[in-house]
Coordinates of C-alpha atoms and ligand atoms in Angstrom, one line a residue:
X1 CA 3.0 -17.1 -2.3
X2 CA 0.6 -20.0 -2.9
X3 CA -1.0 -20.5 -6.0
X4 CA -4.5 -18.9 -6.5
X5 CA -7.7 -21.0 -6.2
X6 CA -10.3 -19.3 -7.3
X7 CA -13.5 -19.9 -6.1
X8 CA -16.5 -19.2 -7.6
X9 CA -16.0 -20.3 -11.5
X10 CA -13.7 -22.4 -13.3
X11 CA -12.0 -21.6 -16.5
X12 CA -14.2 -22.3 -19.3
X13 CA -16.6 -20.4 -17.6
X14 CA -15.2 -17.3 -18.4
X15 CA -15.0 -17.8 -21.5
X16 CA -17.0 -14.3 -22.9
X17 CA -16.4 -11.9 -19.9
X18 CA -15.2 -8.9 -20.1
X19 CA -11.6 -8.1 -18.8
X20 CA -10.3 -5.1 -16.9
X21 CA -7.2 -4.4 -15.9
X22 CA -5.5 -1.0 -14.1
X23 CA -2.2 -0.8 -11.7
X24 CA -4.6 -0.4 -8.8
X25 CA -8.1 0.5 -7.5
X26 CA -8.5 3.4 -9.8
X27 CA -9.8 1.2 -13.0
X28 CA -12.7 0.8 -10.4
X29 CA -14.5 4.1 -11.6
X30 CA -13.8 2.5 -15.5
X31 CA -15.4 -0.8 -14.1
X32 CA -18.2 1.0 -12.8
X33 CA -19.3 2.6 -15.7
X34 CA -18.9 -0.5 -17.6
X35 CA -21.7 -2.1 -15.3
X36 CA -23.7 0.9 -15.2
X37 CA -23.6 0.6 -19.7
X38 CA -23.8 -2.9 -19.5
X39 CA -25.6 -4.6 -16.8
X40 CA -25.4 -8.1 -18.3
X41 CA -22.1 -8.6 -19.1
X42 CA -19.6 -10.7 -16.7
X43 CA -16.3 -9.1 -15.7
X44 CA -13.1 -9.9 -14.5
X45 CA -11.2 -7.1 -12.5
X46 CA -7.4 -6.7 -11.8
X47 CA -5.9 -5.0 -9.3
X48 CA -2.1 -4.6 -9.7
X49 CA -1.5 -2.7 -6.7
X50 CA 1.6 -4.9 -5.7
X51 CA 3.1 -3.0 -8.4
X52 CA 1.4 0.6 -8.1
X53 CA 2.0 3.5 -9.2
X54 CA 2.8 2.7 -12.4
X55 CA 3.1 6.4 -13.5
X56 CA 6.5 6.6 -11.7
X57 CA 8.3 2.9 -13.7
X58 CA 9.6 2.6 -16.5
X59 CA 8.0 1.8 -20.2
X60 CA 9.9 -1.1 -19.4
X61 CA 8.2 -1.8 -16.4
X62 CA 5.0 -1.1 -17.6
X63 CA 4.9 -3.1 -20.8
X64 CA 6.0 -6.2 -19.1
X65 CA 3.4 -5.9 -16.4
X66 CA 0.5 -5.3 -18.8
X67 CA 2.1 -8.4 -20.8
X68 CA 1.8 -10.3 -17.8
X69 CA -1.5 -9.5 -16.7
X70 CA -3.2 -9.9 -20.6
X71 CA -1.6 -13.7 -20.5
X72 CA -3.1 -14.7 -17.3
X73 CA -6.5 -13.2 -18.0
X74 CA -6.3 -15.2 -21.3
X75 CA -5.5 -18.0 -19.9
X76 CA -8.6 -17.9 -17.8
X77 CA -10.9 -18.4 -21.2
X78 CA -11.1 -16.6 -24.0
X79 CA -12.2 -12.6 -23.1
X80 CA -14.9 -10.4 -25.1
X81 CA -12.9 -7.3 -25.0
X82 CA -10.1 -6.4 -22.6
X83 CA -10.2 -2.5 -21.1
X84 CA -6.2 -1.3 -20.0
X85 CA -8.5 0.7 -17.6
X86 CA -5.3 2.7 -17.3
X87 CA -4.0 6.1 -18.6
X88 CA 0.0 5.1 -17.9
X89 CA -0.8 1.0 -19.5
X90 CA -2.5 2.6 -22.4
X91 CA 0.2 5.4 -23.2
X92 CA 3.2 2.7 -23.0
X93 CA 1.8 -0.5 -23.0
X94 CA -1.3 -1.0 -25.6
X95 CA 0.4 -0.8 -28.7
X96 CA 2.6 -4.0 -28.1
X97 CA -0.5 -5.6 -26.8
X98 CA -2.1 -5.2 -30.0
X99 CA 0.6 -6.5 -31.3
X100 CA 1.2 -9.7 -29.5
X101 CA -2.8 -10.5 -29.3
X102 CA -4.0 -9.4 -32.7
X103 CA -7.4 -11.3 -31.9
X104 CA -8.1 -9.6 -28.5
X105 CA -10.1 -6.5 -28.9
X106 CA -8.3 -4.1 -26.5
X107 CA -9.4 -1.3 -25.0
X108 CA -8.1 1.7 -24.0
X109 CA -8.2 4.9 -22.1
X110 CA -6.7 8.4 -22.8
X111 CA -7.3 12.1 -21.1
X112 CA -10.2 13.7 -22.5
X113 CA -8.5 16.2 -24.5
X114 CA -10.7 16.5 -27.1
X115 CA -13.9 17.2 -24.8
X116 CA -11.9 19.6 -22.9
X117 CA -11.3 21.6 -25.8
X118 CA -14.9 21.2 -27.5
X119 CA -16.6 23.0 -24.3
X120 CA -13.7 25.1 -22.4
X121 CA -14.5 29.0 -22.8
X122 CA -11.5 30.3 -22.1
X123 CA -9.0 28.0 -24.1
X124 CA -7.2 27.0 -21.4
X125 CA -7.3 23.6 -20.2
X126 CA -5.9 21.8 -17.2
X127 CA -4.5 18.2 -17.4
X128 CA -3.8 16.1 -14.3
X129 CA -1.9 13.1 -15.5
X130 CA 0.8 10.3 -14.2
X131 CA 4.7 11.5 -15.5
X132 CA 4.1 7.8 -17.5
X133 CA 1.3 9.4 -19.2
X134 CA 2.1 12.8 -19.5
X135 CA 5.8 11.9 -21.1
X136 CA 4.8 9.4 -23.3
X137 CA 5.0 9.9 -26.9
X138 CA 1.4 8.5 -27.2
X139 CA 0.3 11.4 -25.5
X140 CA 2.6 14.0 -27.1
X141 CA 0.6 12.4 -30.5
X142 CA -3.1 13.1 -29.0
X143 CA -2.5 16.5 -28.0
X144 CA -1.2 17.3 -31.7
X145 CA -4.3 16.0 -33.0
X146 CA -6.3 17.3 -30.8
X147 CA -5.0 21.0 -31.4
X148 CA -4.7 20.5 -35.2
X149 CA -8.8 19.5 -35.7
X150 CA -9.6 21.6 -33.5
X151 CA -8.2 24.5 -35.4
X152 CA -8.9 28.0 -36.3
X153 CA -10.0 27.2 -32.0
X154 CA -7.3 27.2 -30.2
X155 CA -6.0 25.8 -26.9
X156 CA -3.9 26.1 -24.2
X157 CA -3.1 23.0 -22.1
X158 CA -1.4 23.2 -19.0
X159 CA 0.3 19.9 -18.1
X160 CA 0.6 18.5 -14.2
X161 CA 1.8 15.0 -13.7
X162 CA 0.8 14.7 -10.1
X163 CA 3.5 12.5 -8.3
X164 CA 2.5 10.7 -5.6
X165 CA -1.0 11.1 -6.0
X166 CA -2.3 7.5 -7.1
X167 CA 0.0 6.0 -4.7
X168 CA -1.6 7.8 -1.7
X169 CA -5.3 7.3 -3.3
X170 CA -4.1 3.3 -3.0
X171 CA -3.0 4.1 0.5
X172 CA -5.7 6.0 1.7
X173 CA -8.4 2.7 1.3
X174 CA -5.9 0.9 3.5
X175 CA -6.8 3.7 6.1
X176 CA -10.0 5.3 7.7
X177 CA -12.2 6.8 4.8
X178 CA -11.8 10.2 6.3
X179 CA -8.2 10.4 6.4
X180 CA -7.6 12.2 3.4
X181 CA -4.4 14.7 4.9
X182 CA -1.7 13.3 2.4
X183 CA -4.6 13.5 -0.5
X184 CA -6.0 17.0 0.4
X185 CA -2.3 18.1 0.4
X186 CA -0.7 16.8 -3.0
X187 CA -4.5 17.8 -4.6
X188 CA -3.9 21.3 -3.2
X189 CA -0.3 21.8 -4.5
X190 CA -1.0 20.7 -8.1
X191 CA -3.6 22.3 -8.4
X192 CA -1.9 25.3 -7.3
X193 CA 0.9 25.0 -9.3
X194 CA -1.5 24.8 -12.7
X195 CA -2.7 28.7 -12.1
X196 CA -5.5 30.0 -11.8
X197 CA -9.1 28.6 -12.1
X198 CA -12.4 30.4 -13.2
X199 CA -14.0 32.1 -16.4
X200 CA -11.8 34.7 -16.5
X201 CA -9.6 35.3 -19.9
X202 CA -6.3 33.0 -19.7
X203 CA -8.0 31.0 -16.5
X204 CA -8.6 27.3 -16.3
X205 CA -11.8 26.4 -16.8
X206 CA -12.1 22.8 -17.4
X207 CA -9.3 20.2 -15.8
X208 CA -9.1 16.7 -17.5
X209 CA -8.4 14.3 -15.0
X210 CA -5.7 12.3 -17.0
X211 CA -6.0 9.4 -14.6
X212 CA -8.2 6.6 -13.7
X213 CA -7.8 7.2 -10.1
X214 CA -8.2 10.6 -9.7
X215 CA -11.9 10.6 -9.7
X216 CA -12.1 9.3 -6.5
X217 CA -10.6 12.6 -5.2
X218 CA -12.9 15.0 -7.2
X219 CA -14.8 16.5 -4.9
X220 CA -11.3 17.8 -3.2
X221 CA -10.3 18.7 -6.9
X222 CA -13.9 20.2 -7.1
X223 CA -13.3 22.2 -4.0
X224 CA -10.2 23.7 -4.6
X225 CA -10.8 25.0 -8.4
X226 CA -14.4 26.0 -7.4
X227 CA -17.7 24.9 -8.4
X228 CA -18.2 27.0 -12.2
X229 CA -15.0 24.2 -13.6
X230 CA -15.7 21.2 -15.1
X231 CA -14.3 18.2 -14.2
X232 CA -13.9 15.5 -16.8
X233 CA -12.8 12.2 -16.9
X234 CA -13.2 9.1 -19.9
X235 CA -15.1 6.1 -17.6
X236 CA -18.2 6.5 -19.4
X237 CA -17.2 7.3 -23.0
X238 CA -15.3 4.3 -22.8
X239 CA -18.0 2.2 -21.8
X240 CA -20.1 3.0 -24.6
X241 CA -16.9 2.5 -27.2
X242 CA -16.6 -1.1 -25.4
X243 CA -20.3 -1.7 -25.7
X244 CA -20.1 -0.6 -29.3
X245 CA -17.1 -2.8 -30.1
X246 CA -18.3 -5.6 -28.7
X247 CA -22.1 -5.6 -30.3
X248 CA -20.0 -5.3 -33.6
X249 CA -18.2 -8.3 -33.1
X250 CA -20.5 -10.7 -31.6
X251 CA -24.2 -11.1 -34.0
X252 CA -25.5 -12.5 -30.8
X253 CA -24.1 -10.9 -27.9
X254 CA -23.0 -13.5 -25.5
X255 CA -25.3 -12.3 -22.6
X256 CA -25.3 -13.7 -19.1
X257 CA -28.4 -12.3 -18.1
X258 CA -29.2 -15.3 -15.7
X259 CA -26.0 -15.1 -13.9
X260 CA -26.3 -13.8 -10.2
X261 CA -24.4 -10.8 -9.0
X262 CA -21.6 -12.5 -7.7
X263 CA -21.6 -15.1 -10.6
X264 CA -21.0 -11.5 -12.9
X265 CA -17.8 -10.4 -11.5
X266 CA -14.6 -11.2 -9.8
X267 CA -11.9 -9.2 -8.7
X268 CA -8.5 -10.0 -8.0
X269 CA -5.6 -8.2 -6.5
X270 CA -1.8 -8.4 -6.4
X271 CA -1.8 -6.2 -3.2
X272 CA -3.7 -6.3 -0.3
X273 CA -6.9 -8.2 -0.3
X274 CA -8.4 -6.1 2.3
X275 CA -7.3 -2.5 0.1
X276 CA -9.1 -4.1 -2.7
X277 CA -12.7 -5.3 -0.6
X278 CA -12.8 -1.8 1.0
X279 CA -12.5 0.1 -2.0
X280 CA -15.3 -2.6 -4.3
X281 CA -17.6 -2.2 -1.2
X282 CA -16.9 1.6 -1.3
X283 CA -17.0 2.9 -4.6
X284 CA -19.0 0.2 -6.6
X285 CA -20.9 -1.5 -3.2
X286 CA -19.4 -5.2 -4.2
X287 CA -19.3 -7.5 -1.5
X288 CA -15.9 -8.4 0.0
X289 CA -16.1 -12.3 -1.0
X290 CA -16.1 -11.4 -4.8
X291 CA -12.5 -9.9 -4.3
X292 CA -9.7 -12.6 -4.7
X293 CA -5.5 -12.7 -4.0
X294 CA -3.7 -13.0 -7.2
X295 CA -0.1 -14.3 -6.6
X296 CA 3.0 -13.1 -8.9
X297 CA 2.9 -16.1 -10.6
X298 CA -0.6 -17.2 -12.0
X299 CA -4.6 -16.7 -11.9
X300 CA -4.6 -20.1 -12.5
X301 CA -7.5 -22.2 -13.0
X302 CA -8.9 -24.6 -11.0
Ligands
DGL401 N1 -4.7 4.6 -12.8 C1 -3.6 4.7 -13.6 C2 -3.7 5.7 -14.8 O1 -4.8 6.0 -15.2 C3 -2.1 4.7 -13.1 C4 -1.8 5.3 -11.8 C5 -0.5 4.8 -11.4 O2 -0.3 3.6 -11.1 O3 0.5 5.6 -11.4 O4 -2.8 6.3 -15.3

């Protein structure tokens, strides 16, 4: 593949912007409640849907990916804060990021456990995750904690890693918005196989979406657990921790208010450039030009 040129800024011109990264389209709904918190920032967006799902690779896999990614962000200028707008990166990956980039404030995003057990009724919690996330030991350590301050409430979390799921929510922008057969389908049998929903005692009454790209699918999740359970997902509590985090650690925020919309974000891809434009025009209503092919080997700059 050729080398990337990107096109509307060169590197030192991104020096302050926000990075966000996720194995596909599904760190769109993190990106969009970034915008909606922060309206002034600049962002960069990767895509890394040549690589998707990540929730079926190894740790492995995963770390070296997210490695990859953080390094050729960097080397794009120096980055406010970077979000791993990922449930599976964060569980395996964001520890050694830490690690490697002490300086980089990273951050991440985990199932809302802790909500879901601050407002469910019944005690008993649904969790739609990736296998990456729901088998990492990351997320064996949240639900401990979780349980433990919440005590003397208790709660009762029923686990689903949903196979196959982000892979056909990728798909599906490659296709006609309405085809949503394979979606509908693997939505139906998961949820299924969790129990039963409602306010009953011993039913689910609140399901954590456990995955960035699952909230593109919940009005079928909606629809098939009924209209009285809550849905709940981490885009907008993470937002406000990344605003937060980066007020603290710039005095004078580095605001690009007089940037123009497409001067404010650009969004590259390791799949397909058209998956990535219809799916920024969809869910966020970004036109296709501020999308860009990334390559295997660099974001280079100009
Ligand atoms: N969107 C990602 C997450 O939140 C990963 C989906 C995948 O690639 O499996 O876990």
């Amino acid at each position: 593949m050729a080398p990337i040129k990107p096109t509307t800024q060169n590197a030192s011109d991104l020096e302050g912007v926000i990075g966000v990264f996720d194995s596909g389209i599904g760190g769109l709904s993190v990106l969009k409640a970034l915008r909606a918190e922060m309206p002034q920032e600049r962002f960069i967006y990767w895509a890394d849907s040549g690589f998707a799902p990540y929730g079926e690779r190894t740790d492995d896999f995963v770390i070296a990916r997210s490695h990859d990614i953080t390094a050729k962000l960097l080397a794009r200028g120096r980055l406010k804060a970077l979000v791993v707008a990922c449930n599976t990166a964060t569980a395996v990956a964001i520890e050694s990021l830490r690690a490697e980039y002490p300086l980089v404030p990273f951050i991440g995003v985990e199932p809302a456990l802790k909500p879901a057990l601050v407002q469910t009724q019944t005690g008993c919690v649904g969790v739609m995750g990736t296998q990456g996330t729901l088998n990492s030991s990351r997320f064996e350590k949240l639900l401990q904690t979780v349980q433990k301050d919440a005590l003397p409430k208790q709660g009762h979390f029923v686990l689903q890693a949903c196979k196959g799921l982000a892979l056909a929510i990728e798909k599906q922008t490659e296709k006609s918005f309405n085809d949503t057969a394979e979606i509908a389908h693997l939505c139906a049998k998961y949820v299924q196989s969790m129990g039963s929903f409602g306010h009953a005692t011993s039913q689910i009454d609140t399901l954590v979406l456990g995955c960035t790209h699952y909230i593109f699918v919940q009005d079928i999740l909606q629809n098939l657990v009924g209209p009285e359970v809550q849905l709940l997902s981490t885009g907008e509590a993470v937002a406000k921790q990344t605003k937060r985090l980066i007020t603290q650690a710039n005095e004078v925020p580095l605001a690009h208010s007089h940037s123009s919309e497409s001067e404010k974000i650009e969004l590259w891809t390791t799949g397909a450039l058209s998956s990535l434009q219809s799916a920024a025009l969809r869910w966020l209503g970004l036109p296709p030009e501020l999308c860009h092919q990334a390559t295997t080997q660099s974001l280079s700059p100009p």
